[in-house]
Short mmCIF file of C-alpha atoms in Angstrom, two decimals:
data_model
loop_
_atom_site.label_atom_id
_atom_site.label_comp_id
_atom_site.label_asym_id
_atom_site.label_seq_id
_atom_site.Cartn_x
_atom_site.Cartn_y
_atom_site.Cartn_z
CA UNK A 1 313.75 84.02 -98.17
CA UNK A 2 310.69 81.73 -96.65
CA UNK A 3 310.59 79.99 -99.66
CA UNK A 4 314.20 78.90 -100.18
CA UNK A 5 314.67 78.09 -96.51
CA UNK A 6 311.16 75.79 -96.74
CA UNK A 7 313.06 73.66 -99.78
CA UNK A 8 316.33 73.64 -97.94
CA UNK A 9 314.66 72.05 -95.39
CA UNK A 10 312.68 69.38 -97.95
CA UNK A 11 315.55 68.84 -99.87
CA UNK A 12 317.81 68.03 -96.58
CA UNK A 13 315.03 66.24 -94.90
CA UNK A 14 314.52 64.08 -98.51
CA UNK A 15 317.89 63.77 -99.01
CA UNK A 16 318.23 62.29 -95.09
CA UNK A 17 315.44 60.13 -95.53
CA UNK A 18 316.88 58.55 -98.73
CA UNK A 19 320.66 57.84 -96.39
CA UNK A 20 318.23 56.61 -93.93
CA UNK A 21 316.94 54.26 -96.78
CA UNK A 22 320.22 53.20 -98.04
CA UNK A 23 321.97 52.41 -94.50
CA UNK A 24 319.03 50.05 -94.21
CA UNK A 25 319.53 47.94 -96.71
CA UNK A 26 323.04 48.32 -96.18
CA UNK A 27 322.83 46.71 -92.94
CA UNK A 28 320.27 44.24 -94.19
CA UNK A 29 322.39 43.09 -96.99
CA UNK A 30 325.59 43.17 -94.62
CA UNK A 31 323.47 40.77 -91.48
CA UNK A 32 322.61 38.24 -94.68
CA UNK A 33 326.37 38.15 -95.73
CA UNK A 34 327.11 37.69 -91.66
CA UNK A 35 324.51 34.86 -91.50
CA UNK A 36 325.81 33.54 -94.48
CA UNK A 37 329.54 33.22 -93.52
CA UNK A 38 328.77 32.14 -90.27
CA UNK A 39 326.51 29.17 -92.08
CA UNK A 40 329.49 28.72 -94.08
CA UNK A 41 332.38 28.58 -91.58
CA UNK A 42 329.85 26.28 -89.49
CA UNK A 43 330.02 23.85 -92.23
CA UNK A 44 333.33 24.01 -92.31
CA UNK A 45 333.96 23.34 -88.94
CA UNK A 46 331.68 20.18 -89.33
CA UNK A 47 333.60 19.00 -92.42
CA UNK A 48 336.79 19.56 -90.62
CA UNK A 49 335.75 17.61 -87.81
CA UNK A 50 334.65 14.98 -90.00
CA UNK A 51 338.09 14.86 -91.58
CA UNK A 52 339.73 14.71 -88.16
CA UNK A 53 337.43 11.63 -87.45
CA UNK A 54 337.85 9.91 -90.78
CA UNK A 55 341.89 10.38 -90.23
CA UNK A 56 341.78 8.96 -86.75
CA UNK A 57 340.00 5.69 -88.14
CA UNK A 58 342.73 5.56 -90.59
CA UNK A 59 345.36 6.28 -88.91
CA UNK A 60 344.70 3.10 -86.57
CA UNK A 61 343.93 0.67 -88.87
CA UNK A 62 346.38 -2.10 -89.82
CA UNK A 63 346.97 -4.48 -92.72
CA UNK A 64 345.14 -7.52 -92.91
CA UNK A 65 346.75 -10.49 -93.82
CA UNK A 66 343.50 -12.32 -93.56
CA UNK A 67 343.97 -13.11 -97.18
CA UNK A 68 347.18 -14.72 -97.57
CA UNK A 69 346.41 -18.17 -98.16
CA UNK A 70 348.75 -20.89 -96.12
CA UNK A 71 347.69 -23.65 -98.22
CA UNK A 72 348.16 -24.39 -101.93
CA UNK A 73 344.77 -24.10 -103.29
CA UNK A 74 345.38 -27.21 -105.42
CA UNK A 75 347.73 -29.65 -103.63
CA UNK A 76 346.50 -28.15 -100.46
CA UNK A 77 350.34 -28.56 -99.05
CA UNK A 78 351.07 -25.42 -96.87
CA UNK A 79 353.02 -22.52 -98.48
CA UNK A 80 357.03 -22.11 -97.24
CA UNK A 81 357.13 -19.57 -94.84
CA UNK A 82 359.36 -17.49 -96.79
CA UNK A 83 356.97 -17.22 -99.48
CA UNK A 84 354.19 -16.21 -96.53
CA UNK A 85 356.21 -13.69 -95.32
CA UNK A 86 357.13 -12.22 -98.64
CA UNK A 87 353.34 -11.60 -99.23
CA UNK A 88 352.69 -10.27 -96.02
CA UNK A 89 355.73 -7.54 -96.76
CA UNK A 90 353.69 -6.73 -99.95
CA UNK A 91 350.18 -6.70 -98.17
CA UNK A 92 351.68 -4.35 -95.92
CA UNK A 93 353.59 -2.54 -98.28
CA UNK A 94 350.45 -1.52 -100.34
CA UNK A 95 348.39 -1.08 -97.41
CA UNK A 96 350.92 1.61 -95.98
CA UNK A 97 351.12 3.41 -99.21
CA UNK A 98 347.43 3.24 -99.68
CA UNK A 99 347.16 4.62 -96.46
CA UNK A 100 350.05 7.29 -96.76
CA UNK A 101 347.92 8.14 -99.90
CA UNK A 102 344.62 8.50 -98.43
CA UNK A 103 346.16 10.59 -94.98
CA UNK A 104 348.17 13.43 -97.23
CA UNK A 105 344.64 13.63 -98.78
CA UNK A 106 342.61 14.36 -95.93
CA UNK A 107 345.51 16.34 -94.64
CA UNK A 108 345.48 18.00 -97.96
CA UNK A 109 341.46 18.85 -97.80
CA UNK A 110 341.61 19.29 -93.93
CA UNK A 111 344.43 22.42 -94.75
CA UNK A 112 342.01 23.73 -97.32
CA UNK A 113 339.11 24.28 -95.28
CA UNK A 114 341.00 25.48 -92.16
CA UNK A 115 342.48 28.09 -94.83
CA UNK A 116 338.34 28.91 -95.89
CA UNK A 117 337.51 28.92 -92.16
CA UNK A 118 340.68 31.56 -91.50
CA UNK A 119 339.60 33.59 -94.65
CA UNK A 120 335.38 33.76 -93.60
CA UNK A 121 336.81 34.40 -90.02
CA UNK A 122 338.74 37.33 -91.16
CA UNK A 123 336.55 38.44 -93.47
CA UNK A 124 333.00 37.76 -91.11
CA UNK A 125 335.32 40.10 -88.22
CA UNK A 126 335.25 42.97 -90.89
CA UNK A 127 331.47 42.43 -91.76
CA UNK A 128 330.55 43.12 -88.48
CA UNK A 129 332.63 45.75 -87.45
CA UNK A 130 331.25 47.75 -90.84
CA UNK A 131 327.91 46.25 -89.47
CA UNK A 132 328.58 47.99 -86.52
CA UNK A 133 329.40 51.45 -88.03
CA UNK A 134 326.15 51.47 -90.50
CA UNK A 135 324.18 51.14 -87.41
CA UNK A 136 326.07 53.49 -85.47
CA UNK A 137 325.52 55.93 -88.77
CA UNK A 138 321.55 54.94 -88.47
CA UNK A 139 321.45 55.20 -85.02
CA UNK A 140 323.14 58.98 -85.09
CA UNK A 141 320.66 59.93 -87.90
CA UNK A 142 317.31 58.56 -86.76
CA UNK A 143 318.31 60.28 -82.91
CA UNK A 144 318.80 63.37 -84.55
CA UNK A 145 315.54 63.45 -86.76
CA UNK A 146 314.12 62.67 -83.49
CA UNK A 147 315.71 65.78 -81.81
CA UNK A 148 314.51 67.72 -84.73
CA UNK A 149 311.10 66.21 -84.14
CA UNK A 150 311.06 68.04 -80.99
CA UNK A 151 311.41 71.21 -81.96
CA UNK A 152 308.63 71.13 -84.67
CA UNK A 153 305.58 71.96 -83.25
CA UNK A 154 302.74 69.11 -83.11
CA UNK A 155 300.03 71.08 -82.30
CA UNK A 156 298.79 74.16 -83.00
CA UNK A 157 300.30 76.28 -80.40
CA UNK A 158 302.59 77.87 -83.07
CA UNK A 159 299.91 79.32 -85.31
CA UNK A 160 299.16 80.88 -82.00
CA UNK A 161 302.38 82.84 -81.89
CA UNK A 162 302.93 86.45 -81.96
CA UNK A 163 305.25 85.59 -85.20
CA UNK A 164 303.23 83.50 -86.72
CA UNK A 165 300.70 85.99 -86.66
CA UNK A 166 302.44 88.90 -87.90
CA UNK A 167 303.56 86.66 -90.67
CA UNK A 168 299.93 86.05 -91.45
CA UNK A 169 299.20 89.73 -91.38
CA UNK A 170 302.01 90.47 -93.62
CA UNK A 171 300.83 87.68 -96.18
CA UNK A 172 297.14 89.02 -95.93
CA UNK A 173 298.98 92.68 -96.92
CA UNK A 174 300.82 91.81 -99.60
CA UNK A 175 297.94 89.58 -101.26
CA UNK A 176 295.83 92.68 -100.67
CA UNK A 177 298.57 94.72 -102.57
CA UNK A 178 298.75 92.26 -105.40
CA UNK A 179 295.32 91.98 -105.67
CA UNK A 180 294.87 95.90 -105.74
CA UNK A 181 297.45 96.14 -108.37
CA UNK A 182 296.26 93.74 -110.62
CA UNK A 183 292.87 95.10 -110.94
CA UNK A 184 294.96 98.19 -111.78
CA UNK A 185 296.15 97.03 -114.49
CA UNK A 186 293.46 95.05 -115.48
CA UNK A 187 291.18 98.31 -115.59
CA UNK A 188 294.19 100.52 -117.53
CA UNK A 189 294.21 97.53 -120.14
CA UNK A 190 290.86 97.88 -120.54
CA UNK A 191 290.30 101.83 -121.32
CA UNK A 192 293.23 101.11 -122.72
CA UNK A 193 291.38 98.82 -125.49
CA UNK A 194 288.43 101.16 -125.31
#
């Protein structure tokens, strides 16, 4: 009965310092996923930001007709100004589809990441709560080992013990017995041979 209750107790004790193990390095592997979202929806943020910026900038800006010449480059007579107007409509026609263009882009890119930051949001929020339950799980397990830390004696008060003596005494017996009783039948062996 001793026997089997001494490898219940390793094989439980084992068996709790291998869950003890594992919630470990699931915690450690669950804080460098955390860490690594977080990193991740940080960047995000940035690039977002950066978007926003960039979109302001071209939101405000405005054709330039800098370019449209008023002169005739070779008579050097000035252009009609219904030929100046007409390339001023197609200056700012191509600049407000270049910059249609380039906004639905950044729009485009900005909803992307703001769908990645809602996704590593949702996804960091479950991290940590399972974070949370791991270490509740350690925390319950290492409290109890500690409670069953207590009652194991750490000196040698329980070798002092009325039980632990009688045990002794009973152990002593029976290795007296077995002793006794192998000589027995070491000695009927050997007349037996004789």
């Amino acid at each position: 009965k001793g026997r089997k209750e001494v490898a219940a107790a390793n094989e439980s004790y084992y068996a709790q310092q291998n869950k003890i193990i594992e919630l470990r390095q699931n915690i450690k592997s669950l804080d460098n996923d955390i860490n690594y979202r977080e990193g991740s929806i940080k960047n995000s943020k940035d690039a977002l930001k950066e978007l926003s910026n960039k979109f302001d900038k071209l939101n405000e800006k405005t054709p330039s007709f800098d370019s449209i010449m008023l002169n005739c480059p070779t008579c050097k007579r000035p252009f009609d100004d219904l030929d100046i107007d007409e390339k001023r409509n197609e200056i700012k026609a191509a600049f407000n589809l270049n910059k249609a263009n380039e906004l639905k882009a950044i729009n485009e890119k900005g909803g992307q990441l703001k769908s990645d930051i809602e996704k590593n949001e949702a996804e960091l929020n479950i991290k940590k709560q399972y974070l949370t339950a791991k270490q509740t799980e350690l925390n319950t397990i290492l409290q109890n080992e500690l409670k069953m830390q207590m009652y194991i004696p750490n000196d040698d008060s329980f070798f002092a013990t009325t039980e632990f003596q009688e045990i002794s005494n009973q152990l002593s017996e029976l290795k007296s017995q077995i002793k006794t009783i192998t000589e027995q039948i070491d000695n009927s062996d050997f007349t037996k041979q004789k």
